[in-house]
PDB file of C-alpha atoms in Angstrom:
ATOM      1  CA  MET A 927      20.493  50.593  39.949  1.00 86.00           C
ATOM      2  CA  THR A 928      22.065  50.378  43.401  1.00 94.00           C
ATOM      3  CA  LYS A 929      22.883  47.049  45.061  1.00 97.00           C
ATOM      4  CA  ASN A 930      22.667  46.881  48.860  1.00 98.00           C
ATOM      5  CA  ILE A 931      24.651  44.218  50.686  1.00 98.00           C
ATOM      6  CA  MET A 932      24.768  43.775  54.435  1.00 97.00           C
ATOM      7  CA  ILE A 933      27.518  41.700  56.051  1.00 97.00           C
ATOM      8  CA  VAL A 934      26.783  40.568  59.604  1.00 95.00           C
ATOM      9  CA  GLY A 935      28.768  38.525  62.086  1.00 92.00           C
ATOM     10  CA  VAL A 936      30.526  38.645  65.401  1.00 87.00           C
ATOM     11  CA  GLY A 937      33.847  40.201  66.291  1.00 82.00           C
ATOM     12  CA  GLY A 938      36.832  38.255  65.030  1.00 82.00           C
ATOM     13  CA  GLN A 939      35.059  36.568  62.109  1.00 88.00           C
ATOM     14  CA  GLY A 940      36.580  38.766  59.425  1.00 88.00           C
ATOM     15  CA  THR A 941      33.534  40.753  58.370  1.00 90.00           C
ATOM     16  CA  LEU A 942      35.727  43.777  57.658  1.00 89.00           C
ATOM     17  CA  LEU A 943      38.054  41.828  55.342  1.00 93.00           C
ATOM     18  CA  ALA A 944      34.993  40.447  53.551  1.00 96.00           C
ATOM     19  CA  SER A 945      33.656  43.979  53.053  1.00 95.00           C
ATOM     20  CA  ARG A 946      37.051  45.103  51.700  1.00 95.00           C
ATOM     21  CA  ILE A 947      37.133  42.220  49.203  1.00 97.00           C
ATOM     22  CA  LEU A 948      33.572  42.987  48.102  1.00 97.00           C
ATOM     23  CA  GLY A 949      34.151  46.751  47.950  1.00 96.00           C
ATOM     24  CA  ASN A 950      37.438  46.472  46.042  1.00 97.00           C
ATOM     25  CA  THR A 951      35.929  43.996  43.569  1.00 98.00           C
ATOM     26  CA  VAL A 952      33.007  46.239  42.680  1.00 97.00           C
ATOM     27  CA  ILE A 953      35.272  49.318  42.516  1.00 97.00           C
ATOM     28  CA  ASN A 954      37.441  47.417  40.021  1.00 96.00           C
ATOM     29  CA  GLU A 955      34.286  46.795  37.991  1.00 96.00           C
ATOM     30  CA  GLY A 956      33.739  50.561  37.735  1.00 96.00           C
ATOM     31  CA  TYR A 957      30.986  51.012  40.301  1.00 97.00           C
ATOM     32  CA  ASP A 958      30.667  53.817  42.822  1.00 97.00           C
ATOM     33  CA  VAL A 959      30.924  52.193  46.268  1.00 97.00           C
ATOM     34  CA  LYS A 960      30.126  53.301  49.795  1.00 96.00           C
ATOM     35  CA  VAL A 961      31.008  51.158  52.820  1.00 93.00           C
ATOM     36  CA  SER A 962      29.938  51.741  56.403  1.00 91.00           C
ATOM     37  CA  GLU A 963      31.101  49.661  59.330  1.00 77.00           C
ATOM     38  CA  VAL A 964      28.985  49.472  62.449  1.00 72.00           C
ATOM     39  CA  HIS A 965      30.925  47.911  65.293  1.00 61.00           C
ATOM     40  CA  GLY A 966      29.205  46.485  68.311  1.00 60.00           C
ATOM     41  CA  MET A 967      31.296  44.876  70.991  1.00 53.00           C
ATOM     42  CA  SER A 968      33.482  43.440  68.258  1.00 51.00           C
ATOM     43  CA  GLN A 969      36.422  42.767  70.559  1.00 55.00           C
ATOM     44  CA  ARG A 970      34.243  40.585  72.777  1.00 57.00           C
ATOM     45  CA  GLY A 971      32.405  38.574  70.170  1.00 64.00           C
ATOM     46  CA  GLY A 972      29.623  41.125  69.811  1.00 75.00           C
ATOM     47  CA  SER A 973      27.743  42.033  66.639  1.00 84.00           C
ATOM     48  CA  VAL A 974      29.561  43.582  63.718  1.00 89.00           C
ATOM     49  CA  VAL A 975      27.567  44.930  60.767  1.00 92.00           C
ATOM     50  CA  THR A 976      28.964  46.292  57.527  1.00 94.00           C
ATOM     51  CA  TYR A 977      26.928  47.940  54.788  1.00 95.00           C
ATOM     52  CA  VAL A 978      28.235  47.858  51.218  1.00 97.00           C
ATOM     53  CA  LYS A 979      26.297  49.791  48.584  1.00 97.00           C
ATOM     54  CA  TYR A 980      27.331  50.022  44.974  1.00 97.00           C
ATOM     55  CA  GLY A 981      25.940  51.272  41.708  1.00 96.00           C
ATOM     56  CA  GLU A 982      26.365  54.009  39.141  1.00 96.00           C
ATOM     57  CA  LYS A 983      26.174  56.693  41.840  1.00 96.00           C
ATOM     58  CA  VAL A 984      25.819  55.997  45.555  1.00 97.00           C
ATOM     59  CA  TYR A 985      25.164  58.806  48.025  1.00 94.00           C
ATOM     60  CA  SER A 986      24.970  57.019  51.374  1.00 93.00           C
ATOM     61  CA  PRO A 987      26.254  53.700  52.683  1.00 92.00           C
ATOM     62  CA  ILE A 988      23.415  53.165  55.141  1.00 93.00           C
ATOM     63  CA  ILE A 989      20.938  50.358  54.465  1.00 96.00           C
ATOM     64  CA  ASP A 990      17.546  50.697  56.138  1.00 96.00           C
ATOM     65  CA  GLU A 991      15.112  47.929  57.024  1.00 97.00           C
ATOM     66  CA  GLY A 992      13.698  46.240  53.941  1.00 98.00           C
ATOM     67  CA  GLU A 993      16.477  47.493  51.619  1.00 97.00           C
ATOM     68  CA  ALA A 994      19.178  44.774  51.570  1.00 98.00           C
ATOM     69  CA  ASP A 995      19.409  42.835  48.301  1.00 97.00           C
ATOM     70  CA  VAL A 996      21.794  40.383  49.959  1.00 98.00           C
ATOM     71  CA  ILE A 997      22.623  39.639  53.569  1.00 98.00           C
ATOM     72  CA  LEU A 998      25.860  37.742  54.074  1.00 98.00           C
ATOM     73  CA  ALA A 999      25.634  36.290  57.589  1.00 97.00           C
ATOM     74  CA  PHE A1000      28.597  34.685  59.326  1.00 96.00           C
ATOM     75  CA  GLU A1001      26.484  33.225  62.156  1.00 94.00           C
ATOM     76  CA  LEU A1002      22.863  32.093  62.604  1.00 94.00           C
ATOM     77  CA  LEU A1003      21.735  34.503  65.339  1.00 93.00           C
ATOM     78  CA  GLU A1004      23.270  37.455  63.491  1.00 93.00           C
ATOM     79  CA  ALA A1005      21.380  36.344  60.369  1.00 96.00           C
ATOM     80  CA  TYR A1006      18.155  36.279  62.346  1.00 95.00           C
ATOM     81  CA  ARG A1007      18.803  39.743  63.806  1.00 93.00           C
ATOM     82  CA  ALA A1008      19.445  41.115  60.306  1.00 96.00           C
ATOM     83  CA  LEU A1009      16.342  39.559  58.731  1.00 97.00           C
ATOM     84  CA  PRO A1010      14.222  42.773  58.924  1.00 97.00           C
ATOM     85  CA  TYR A1011      16.792  44.470  56.648  1.00 97.00           C
ATOM     86  CA  LEU A1012      16.295  41.992  53.801  1.00 98.00           C
ATOM     87  CA  LYS A1013      14.075  43.333  51.061  1.00 97.00           C
ATOM     88  CA  LYS A1014      11.226  41.312  49.619  1.00 95.00           C
ATOM     89  CA  GLY A1015      12.803  38.954  47.088  1.00 95.00           C
ATOM     90  CA  GLY A1016      16.277  39.456  48.606  1.00 97.00           C
ATOM     91  CA  LYS A1017      18.787  36.677  49.227  1.00 97.00           C
ATOM     92  CA  MET A1018      20.397  35.593  52.468  1.00 98.00           C
ATOM     93  CA  ILE A1019      23.637  33.594  52.526  1.00 98.00           C
ATOM     94  CA  VAL A1020      24.219  32.106  55.956  1.00 97.00           C
ATOM     95  CA  ASN A1021      27.054  30.253  57.637  1.00 97.00           C
ATOM     96  CA  ALA A1022      25.185  27.458  59.455  1.00 93.00           C
ATOM     97  CA  GLN A1023      27.217  28.003  62.621  1.00 91.00           C
ATOM     98  CA  GLN A1024      26.073  28.919  66.100  1.00 90.00           C
ATOM     99  CA  ILE A1025      28.329  31.171  68.183  1.00 87.00           C
ATOM    100  CA  ASP A1026      26.975  31.764  71.661  1.00 87.00           C
ATOM    101  CA  PRO A1027      26.844  35.458  72.618  1.00 83.00           C
ATOM    102  CA  MET A1028      28.036  36.524  76.070  1.00 81.00           C
ATOM    103  CA  PRO A1029      24.563  36.425  77.727  1.00 83.00           C
ATOM    104  CA  VAL A1030      24.216  32.775  76.639  1.00 87.00           C
ATOM    105  CA  ILE A1031      27.742  31.914  77.815  1.00 88.00           C
ATOM    106  CA  THR A1032      27.063  33.442  81.250  1.00 90.00           C
ATOM    107  CA  GLY A1033      23.676  31.736  81.525  1.00 91.00           C
ATOM    108  CA  ALA A1034      21.704  34.999  81.517  1.00 91.00           C
ATOM    109  CA  ALA A1035      19.915  34.046  78.285  1.00 89.00           C
ATOM    110  CA  LYS A1036      19.246  31.052  76.055  1.00 92.00           C
ATOM    111  CA  TYR A1037      20.241  30.779  72.421  1.00 90.00           C
ATOM    112  CA  PRO A1038      17.013  30.954  70.381  1.00 90.00           C
ATOM    113  CA  GLU A1039      15.824  27.615  69.041  1.00 92.00           C
ATOM    114  CA  LYS A1040      15.288  26.618  65.402  1.00 93.00           C
ATOM    115  CA  ILE A1041      16.792  29.785  63.917  1.00 94.00           C
ATOM    116  CA  GLY A1042      17.646  28.007  60.668  1.00 91.00           C
ATOM    117  CA  GLU A1043      14.005  26.982  60.202  1.00 92.00           C
ATOM    118  CA  LYS A1044      12.778  30.488  61.051  1.00 93.00           C
ATOM    119  CA  LEU A1045      15.132  31.969  58.469  1.00 95.00           C
ATOM    120  CA  THR A1046      14.135  29.590  55.664  1.00 93.00           C
ATOM    121  CA  ASP A1047      10.457  30.187  56.440  1.00 93.00           C
ATOM    122  CA  ALA A1048      10.956  33.947  56.081  1.00 93.00           C
ATOM    123  CA  ALA A1049      13.477  34.357  53.252  1.00 95.00           C
ATOM    124  CA  ASP A1050      15.376  32.894  50.301  1.00 96.00           C
ATOM    125  CA  VAL A1051      18.267  31.381  52.261  1.00 97.00           C
ATOM    126  CA  THR A1052      21.389  29.587  51.122  1.00 97.00           C
ATOM    127  CA  ALA A1053      22.857  27.896  54.195  1.00 96.00           C
ATOM    128  CA  VAL A1054      26.466  26.757  53.972  1.00 97.00           C
ATOM    129  CA  ASP A1055      28.700  24.875  56.402  1.00 97.00           C
ATOM    130  CA  ALA A1056      31.397  27.494  55.835  1.00 97.00           C
ATOM    131  CA  LEU A1057      33.346  26.368  58.904  1.00 96.00           C
ATOM    132  CA  SER A1058      33.941  22.888  57.413  1.00 97.00           C
ATOM    133  CA  LEU A1059      34.908  24.387  54.060  1.00 98.00           C
ATOM    134  CA  ALA A1060      37.304  26.798  55.796  1.00 97.00           C
ATOM    135  CA  LYS A1061      38.910  23.886  57.699  1.00 97.00           C
ATOM    136  CA  LYS A1062      39.433  22.021  54.418  1.00 97.00           C
ATOM    137  CA  ALA A1063      41.001  25.164  52.936  1.00 97.00           C
ATOM    138  CA  GLY A1064      43.491  25.188  55.808  1.00 96.00           C
ATOM    139  CA  ASN A1065      42.242  27.685  58.385  1.00 96.00           C
ATOM    140  CA  ILE A1066      38.934  28.086  60.234  1.00 94.00           C
ATOM    141  CA  LYS A1067      39.416  31.861  60.116  1.00 94.00           C
ATOM    142  CA  SER A1068      38.750  31.811  56.367  1.00 97.00           C
ATOM    143  CA  VAL A1069      34.974  31.361  56.860  1.00 96.00           C
ATOM    144  CA  ASN A1070      34.607  34.967  55.671  1.00 96.00           C
ATOM    145  CA  VAL A1071      36.217  34.268  52.309  1.00 98.00           C
ATOM    146  CA  VAL A1072      34.237  31.025  51.889  1.00 98.00           C
ATOM    147  CA  LEU A1073      31.055  33.096  52.233  1.00 98.00           C
ATOM    148  CA  ILE A1074      32.349  35.726  49.796  1.00 98.00           C
ATOM    149  CA  GLY A1075      32.858  32.819  47.361  1.00 98.00           C
ATOM    150  CA  VAL A1076      29.254  31.695  47.777  1.00 98.00           C
ATOM    151  CA  MET A1077      28.053  35.250  47.167  1.00 97.00           C
ATOM    152  CA  ALA A1078      30.390  35.700  44.182  1.00 98.00           C
ATOM    153  CA  ARG A1079      28.931  32.603  42.525  1.00 96.00           C
ATOM    154  CA  ASN A1080      25.565  34.372  42.490  1.00 91.00           C
ATOM    155  CA  SER A1081      26.919  37.701  41.234  1.00 94.00           C
ATOM    156  CA  GLU A1082      27.370  39.102  37.734  1.00 93.00           C
ATOM    157  CA  ILE A1083      31.114  39.580  38.334  1.00 96.00           C
ATOM    158  CA  PRO A1084      33.361  36.860  36.820  1.00 97.00           C
ATOM    159  CA  TYR A1085      35.307  34.482  39.075  1.00 98.00           C
ATOM    160  CA  GLU A1086      38.692  35.775  37.841  1.00 98.00           C
ATOM    161  CA  LYS A1087      37.865  39.346  38.905  1.00 98.00           C
ATOM    162  CA  TRP A1088      37.190  38.191  42.474  1.00 98.00           C
ATOM    163  CA  VAL A1089      40.459  36.241  42.511  1.00 98.00           C
ATOM    164  CA  GLU A1090      42.389  39.307  41.291  1.00 98.00           C
ATOM    165  CA  THR A1091      40.923  41.359  44.137  1.00 98.00           C
ATOM    166  CA  ILE A1092      41.709  38.705  46.754  1.00 98.00           C
ATOM    167  CA  LYS A1093      45.318  38.673  45.535  1.00 98.00           C
ATOM    168  CA  THR A1094      45.609  42.431  46.099  1.00 97.00           C
ATOM    169  CA  THR A1095      43.557  42.627  49.318  1.00 96.00           C
ATOM    170  CA  VAL A1096      44.639  39.646  51.431  1.00 96.00           C
ATOM    171  CA  PRO A1097      48.122  39.648  53.027  1.00 94.00           C
ATOM    172  CA  ALA A1098      50.557  37.420  51.085  1.00 95.00           C
ATOM    173  CA  LYS A1099      51.116  34.985  53.954  1.00 95.00           C
ATOM    174  CA  PHE A1100      47.369  34.145  54.005  1.00 95.00           C
ATOM    175  CA  LEU A1101      46.797  34.250  50.241  1.00 97.00           C
ATOM    176  CA  ASP A1102      46.902  30.511  49.419  1.00 97.00           C
ATOM    177  CA  ILE A1103      44.445  29.589  52.178  1.00 97.00           C
ATOM    178  CA  ASN A1104      42.087  32.397  51.195  1.00 97.00           C
ATOM    179  CA  LEU A1105      42.169  31.480  47.516  1.00 98.00           C
ATOM    180  CA  LYS A1106      41.303  27.875  48.467  1.00 98.00           C
ATOM    181  CA  ALA A1107      38.548  29.152  50.762  1.00 98.00           C
ATOM    182  CA  PHE A1108      37.110  31.365  48.032  1.00 98.00           C
ATOM    183  CA  LYS A1109      37.083  28.496  45.530  1.00 98.00           C
ATOM    184  CA  ALA A1110      35.457  26.181  48.112  1.00 98.00           C
ATOM    185  CA  GLY A1111      32.666  28.712  48.665  1.00 98.00           C
ATOM    186  CA  TYR A1112      32.301  29.417  44.967  1.00 98.00           C
ATOM    187  CA  ASP A1113      31.973  25.688  44.226  1.00 97.00           C
ATOM    188  CA  ALA A1114      29.684  24.941  47.211  1.00 93.00           C
TER     189      ALA A1114
END
């Protein structure tokens, strides 16, 4: 059985590192893994989407609408945009943070209201204040690893296996903060 996970955020949030941690962890568990990164205007805070599929044999990394078992969303609006991809009975893990996109910053558009409520009305959502947990871990840029921790808690893969992967995937100078961030998310 194939597992489809979509990671969505904005440029600079570390979605690609999160997908590497996830991909490396499931590879280490013996699964076939395909990863596809779809970059928007990532350098300017635009949407970044990563698909991670794993199972006994995976032929394509692409996840179509209604196919995602899990959506890991680093920001509320990106979660809302990704909602059509969540399959019936799927799970959404959301950082309860609002990051204004460029049209909102310039005044050309308004940030949609009550996104959190719209998400919980439509899906099984776990909302986490990942930014606060990342700050406590020592760096606000570790929101990505906090969210991986939340997802790991709900996976069949043991905690220690995730930690092993983080140790081999994250640069040494950021390891302590990321291990704290992962534990904070796992315990949240």
